[in-house]
Amino acid sequence: MPKLRVHNLTVTLDGFASGVGQRPGAPFGDGVDGLHEWAFAGMRELTDGKGGIDAGWIERGDENIGATIMGRNMFGPVRGPWQDESWTGWWGENPPYHHDVFVHTHHLRPSQPMEGGTVFHFTDEPVETVLRRAFDAAGGQDVRIGGGPATVQQYLRAGLVDEMHVVVVPLLAGRGERLFDDLGDALDGYRVAEVVASPAATHSLLVRR
Amino acid sequence: MPKLRVHNLTVTLDGFASGVGQRPGAPFGDGVDGLHEWAFAGMRELTDGKGGIDAGWIERGDENIGATIMGRNMFGPVRGPWQDESWTGWWGENPPYHHDVFVHTHHLRPSQPMEGGTVFHFTDEPVETVLRRAFDAAGGQDVRIGGGPATVQQYLRAGLVDEMHVVVVPLLAGRGERLFDDLGDALDGYRVAEVVASPAATHSLLVRR
């Protein structure tokens, strides 16, 4: 059975997955500089052909993924209605997805094909419907939720997430958007199946009980 | 200068330092079984004369401590007025403090000397006053806040904590009392100076910026 997976979801020691004031130039807002430094270091290790704990998790997150789901704040800093449709994500002309990407938003717009095979679809459908579409698009592979925290929370509350890779980094944000918040009883269905620490981050894998 | 230190403050991956339903037999409430397993393992290592990351942090937490401050919930499960004064803490006749322990409570009672030199003092004074009394009692050594999270938060908000050792364990509580909550801007004055992981826990040391 294909799975719904979350990867590389990084939080500060005090639990924040993003800061305040998300905008172009500061996709994760203020107060969280260095949040993803572990991932950049891991990607450099991969580029250099070296192994490493962080590199291993980066690779693992990309394996067998056939479609991506994300929230609108992960797609871009624009809030409210689109002023035009010139914003096509943070990732340039050739985004690193190369498959269908479903963006949750109340403000619909036509699907946006990009170079390299990525197609952004904009949807205000319920999570169950979006997930069904994503599994169809993935053609038997797994589906990944890219983020951000509010979108992950929606899928956790609906009991739809099969695996979640959470990364805790030694930073303090003080404020922002928490990952583990507004979840009700949702976490009761999960346990921590793996933990491994690199010098930069502690990686945990949540799976269903 | 003597310091105010917090040690062994253990939180689940989702950020909870205690569960719900604290009572005799469940000092940390429900849903957090195994929260302090790392500490028990560390103490066993010490008893057996072995080293180890967890054992090292246990030892470090006891070094150069001359007085302890704690909240009433850490002292016992009784809420509201004392029905009598027969409750003298979770730790038996000879508590492992062997120095003056200041218990924050709105319900005062006479100081309670115990075997082995521990004396429990009950106070409703402001944190600054209690800390001054604790430093006096410590005679030049450091003062430690035992917990729980609400008491640590009071001292953090007042900017009085010099060092805080936080332990993250691979458990999910889902509900309970958070450590990193209601802190306003208090964490802006701190940074994570050390991180080290054992198989059981990730240890971080927060110090002043």
GROMACS .gro file of N, CA and C in nm, chain A residues 74-145:
model
  216
   74MET      N    1   0.359   2.728   0.207
   74MET     CA    2   0.483   2.667   0.160
   74MET      C    3   0.505   2.698   0.013
   75PHE      N    4   0.395   2.718  -0.059
   75PHE     CA    5   0.407   2.750  -0.201
   75PHE      C    6   0.458   2.892  -0.222
   76GLY      N    7   0.417   2.982  -0.132
   76GLY     CA    8   0.463   3.119  -0.151
   76GLY      C    9   0.419   3.211  -0.039
   77PRO      N   10   0.470   3.332  -0.040
   77PRO     CA   11   0.441   3.428   0.067
   77PRO      C   12   0.313   3.508   0.043
   78VAL      N   13   0.250   3.493  -0.075
   78VAL     CA   14   0.130   3.570  -0.104
   78VAL      C   15   0.016   3.523  -0.014
   79ARG      N   16  -0.055   3.616   0.049
   79ARG     CA   17  -0.171   3.583   0.130
   79ARG      C   18  -0.295   3.642   0.063
   80GLY      N   19  -0.412   3.582   0.088
   80GLY     CA   20  -0.535   3.632   0.028
   80GLY      C   21  -0.539   3.601  -0.122
   81PRO      N   22  -0.628   3.667  -0.194
   81PRO     CA   23  -0.640   3.639  -0.338
   81PRO      C   24  -0.508   3.664  -0.411
   82TRP      N   25  -0.482   3.585  -0.516
   82TRP     CA   26  -0.364   3.608  -0.600
   82TRP      C   27  -0.381   3.742  -0.672
   83GLN      N   28  -0.280   3.825  -0.668
   83GLN     CA   29  -0.292   3.952  -0.742
   83GLN      C   30  -0.274   3.925  -0.890
   84ASP      N   31  -0.185   3.834  -0.922
   84ASP     CA   32  -0.179   3.780  -1.057
   84ASP      C   33  -0.125   3.638  -1.040
   85GLU      N   34  -0.098   3.571  -1.152
   85GLU     CA   35  -0.052   3.433  -1.137
   85GLU      C   36   0.096   3.419  -1.170
   86SER      N   37   0.169   3.528  -1.146
   86SER     CA   38   0.312   3.525  -1.180
   86SER      C   39   0.393   3.446  -1.076
   87TRP      N   40   0.343   3.434  -0.954
   87TRP     CA   41   0.416   3.357  -0.852
   87TRP      C   42   0.399   3.208  -0.880
   88THR      N   43   0.510   3.140  -0.903
   88THR     CA   44   0.503   2.996  -0.934
   88THR      C   45   0.590   2.916  -0.836
   89GLY      N   46   0.594   2.963  -0.710
   89GLY     CA   47   0.668   2.888  -0.608
   89GLY      C   48   0.806   2.946  -0.583
   90TRP      N   49   0.868   2.892  -0.477
   90TRP     CA   50   1.000   2.943  -0.433
   90TRP      C   51   1.114   2.884  -0.516
   91TRP      N   52   1.085   2.790  -0.607
   91TRP     CA   53   1.189   2.697  -0.653
   91TRP      C   54   1.239   2.725  -0.795
   92GLY      N   55   1.201   2.841  -0.853
   92GLY     CA   56   1.249   2.871  -0.987
   92GLY      C   57   1.169   2.800  -1.095
   93GLU      N   58   1.224   2.802  -1.219
   93GLU     CA   59   1.154   2.750  -1.336
   93GLU      C   60   1.144   2.597  -1.336
   94ASN      N   61   1.241   2.535  -1.270
   94ASN     CA   62   1.247   2.388  -1.272
   94ASN      C   63   1.249   2.336  -1.128
   95PRO      N   64   1.131   2.330  -1.066
   95PRO     CA   65   1.127   2.290  -0.923
   95PRO      C   66   1.172   2.146  -0.905
   96PRO      N   67   1.223   2.116  -0.786
   96PRO     CA   68   1.284   1.985  -0.763
   96PRO      C   69   1.183   1.873  -0.736
   97TYR      N   70   1.059   1.890  -0.780
   97TYR     CA   71   0.959   1.786  -0.755
   97TYR      C   72   0.949   1.687  -0.872
   98HIS      N   73   0.931   1.740  -0.993
   98HIS     CA   74   0.923   1.657  -1.113
   98HIS      C   75   0.802   1.562  -1.108
   99HIS      N   76   0.697   1.606  -1.040
   99HIS     CA   77   0.572   1.529  -1.038
   99HIS      C   78   0.458   1.626  -1.001
  100ASP      N   79   0.338   1.573  -0.984
  100ASP     CA   80   0.224   1.658  -0.949
  100ASP      C   81   0.234   1.705  -0.805
  101VAL      N   82   0.208   1.834  -0.787
  101VAL     CA   83   0.213   1.895  -0.654
  101VAL      C   84   0.077   1.961  -0.629
  102PHE      N   85   0.013   1.922  -0.520
  102PHE     CA   86  -0.120   1.974  -0.487
  102PHE      C   87  -0.107   2.079  -0.378
  103VAL      N   88  -0.151   2.201  -0.410
  103VAL     CA   89  -0.138   2.314  -0.317
  103VAL      C   90  -0.275   2.346  -0.259
  104HIS      N   91  -0.287   2.331  -0.125
  104HIS     CA   92  -0.413   2.368  -0.059
  104HIS      C   93  -0.427   2.520  -0.055
  105THR      N   94  -0.535   2.572  -0.111
  105THR     CA   95  -0.560   2.716  -0.103
  105THR      C   96  -0.709   2.741  -0.125
  106HIS      N   97  -0.759   2.846  -0.062
  106HIS     CA   98  -0.897   2.886  -0.089
  106HIS      C   99  -0.907   2.965  -0.219
  107HIS      N  100  -0.794   3.002  -0.275
  107HIS     CA  101  -0.793   3.088  -0.392
  107HIS      C  102  -0.744   3.007  -0.512
  108LEU      N  103  -0.841   2.957  -0.588
  108LEU     CA  104  -0.808   2.864  -0.696
  108LEU      C  105  -0.748   2.938  -0.814
  109ARG      N  106  -0.669   2.868  -0.892
  109ARG     CA  107  -0.616   2.920  -1.018
  109ARG      C  108  -0.584   2.799  -1.105
  110PRO      N  109  -0.562   2.819  -1.233
  110PRO     CA  110  -0.538   2.703  -1.321
  110PRO      C  111  -0.410   2.629  -1.283
  111SER      N  112  -0.407   2.500  -1.314
  111SER     CA  113  -0.287   2.422  -1.290
  111SER      C  114  -0.170   2.486  -1.364
  112GLN      N  115  -0.052   2.477  -1.304
  112GLN     CA  116   0.065   2.549  -1.354
  112GLN      C  117   0.175   2.448  -1.385
  113PRO      N  118   0.191   2.412  -1.514
  113PRO     CA  119   0.302   2.320  -1.548
  113PRO      C  120   0.434   2.395  -1.547
  114MET      N  121   0.537   2.330  -1.498
  114MET     CA  122   0.671   2.390  -1.489
  114MET      C  123   0.768   2.303  -1.569
  115GLU      N  124   0.889   2.354  -1.589
  115GLU     CA  125   0.993   2.272  -1.651
  115GLU      C  126   1.023   2.151  -1.562
  116GLY      N  127   1.063   2.043  -1.625
  116GLY     CA  128   1.109   1.928  -1.548
  116GLY      C  129   0.999   1.836  -1.499
  117GLY      N  130   0.873   1.867  -1.538
  117GLY     CA  131   0.766   1.774  -1.506
  117GLY      C  132   0.681   1.811  -1.385
  118THR      N  133   0.724   1.906  -1.306
  118THR     CA  134   0.641   1.950  -1.194
  118THR      C  135   0.516   2.021  -1.247
  119VAL      N  136   0.399   1.984  -1.194
  119VAL     CA  137   0.275   2.058  -1.223
  119VAL      C  138   0.211   2.096  -1.091
  120PHE      N  139   0.193   2.225  -1.068
  120PHE     CA  140   0.124   2.271  -0.947
  120PHE      C  141  -0.026   2.274  -0.971
  121HIS      N  142  -0.101   2.203  -0.885
  121HIS     CA  143  -0.247   2.207  -0.888
  121HIS      C  144  -0.296   2.280  -0.764
  122PHE      N  145  -0.397   2.362  -0.780
  122PHE     CA  146  -0.449   2.442  -0.667
  122PHE      C  147  -0.587   2.389  -0.632
  123THR      N  148  -0.607   2.360  -0.504
  123THR     CA  149  -0.730   2.292  -0.465
  123THR      C  150  -0.782   2.341  -0.331
  124ASP      N  151  -0.915   2.352  -0.322
  124ASP     CA  152  -0.977   2.379  -0.191
  124ASP      C  153  -1.061   2.258  -0.146
  125GLU      N  154  -1.030   2.142  -0.199
  125GLU     CA  155  -1.104   2.022  -0.163
  125GLU      C  156  -1.060   1.971  -0.025
  126PRO      N  157  -1.142   1.884   0.038
  126PRO     CA  158  -1.104   1.827   0.169
  126PRO      C  159  -0.977   1.741   0.156
  127VAL      N  160  -0.909   1.725   0.268
  127VAL     CA  161  -0.783   1.651   0.265
  127VAL      C  162  -0.799   1.510   0.209
  128GLU      N  163  -0.908   1.445   0.241
  128GLU     CA  164  -0.927   1.308   0.191
  128GLU      C  165  -0.931   1.306   0.038
  129THR      N  166  -0.999   1.406  -0.020
  129THR     CA  167  -1.010   1.414  -0.166
  129THR      C  168  -0.875   1.446  -0.230
  130VAL      N  169  -0.806   1.540  -0.171
  130VAL     CA  170  -0.675   1.578  -0.225
  130VAL      C  171  -0.580   1.460  -0.218
  131LEU      N  172  -0.586   1.388  -0.106
  131LEU     CA  173  -0.497   1.273  -0.092
  131LEU      C  174  -0.529   1.166  -0.197
  132ARG      N  175  -0.658   1.145  -0.223
  132ARG     CA  176  -0.695   1.046  -0.325
  132ARG      C  177  -0.640   1.089  -0.461
  133ARG      N  178  -0.655   1.216  -0.494
  133ARG     CA  179  -0.600   1.266  -0.620
  133ARG      C  180  -0.448   1.248  -0.625
  134ALA      N  181  -0.384   1.274  -0.512
  134ALA     CA  182  -0.238   1.264  -0.507
  134ALA      C  183  -0.194   1.118  -0.525
  135PHE      N  184  -0.263   1.026  -0.459
  135PHE     CA  185  -0.228   0.884  -0.476
  135PHE      C  186  -0.250   0.842  -0.622
  136ASP      N  187  -0.357   0.890  -0.684
  136ASP     CA  188  -0.378   0.859  -0.827
  136ASP      C  189  -0.262   0.910  -0.910
  137ALA      N  190  -0.223   1.034  -0.883
  137ALA     CA  191  -0.113   1.095  -0.960
  137ALA      C  192   0.018   1.023  -0.937
  138ALA      N  193   0.036   0.968  -0.815
  138ALA     CA  194   0.163   0.905  -0.780
  138ALA      C  195   0.180   0.768  -0.845
  139GLY      N  196   0.071   0.712  -0.899
  139GLY     CA  197   0.080   0.587  -0.974
  139GLY      C  198   0.145   0.473  -0.898
  140GLY      N  199   0.107   0.456  -0.772
  140GLY     CA  200   0.160   0.344  -0.695
  140GLY      C  201   0.275   0.380  -0.603
  141GLN      N  202   0.334   0.497  -0.626
  141GLN     CA  203   0.438   0.542  -0.533
  141GLN      C  204   0.373   0.612  -0.413
  142ASP      N  205   0.456   0.649  -0.316
  142ASP     CA  206   0.406   0.719  -0.198
  142ASP      C  207   0.379   0.866  -0.228
  143VAL      N  208   0.305   0.929  -0.139
  143VAL     CA  209   0.278   1.072  -0.146
  143VAL      C  210   0.346   1.138  -0.027
  144ARG      N  211   0.403   1.254  -0.051
  144ARG     CA  212   0.472   1.326   0.056
  144ARG      C  213   0.403   1.459   0.082
  145ILE      N  214   0.386   1.492   0.210
  145ILE     CA  215   0.341   1.627   0.245
  145ILE      C  216   0.466   1.712   0.264
   0.00000   0.00000   0.00000
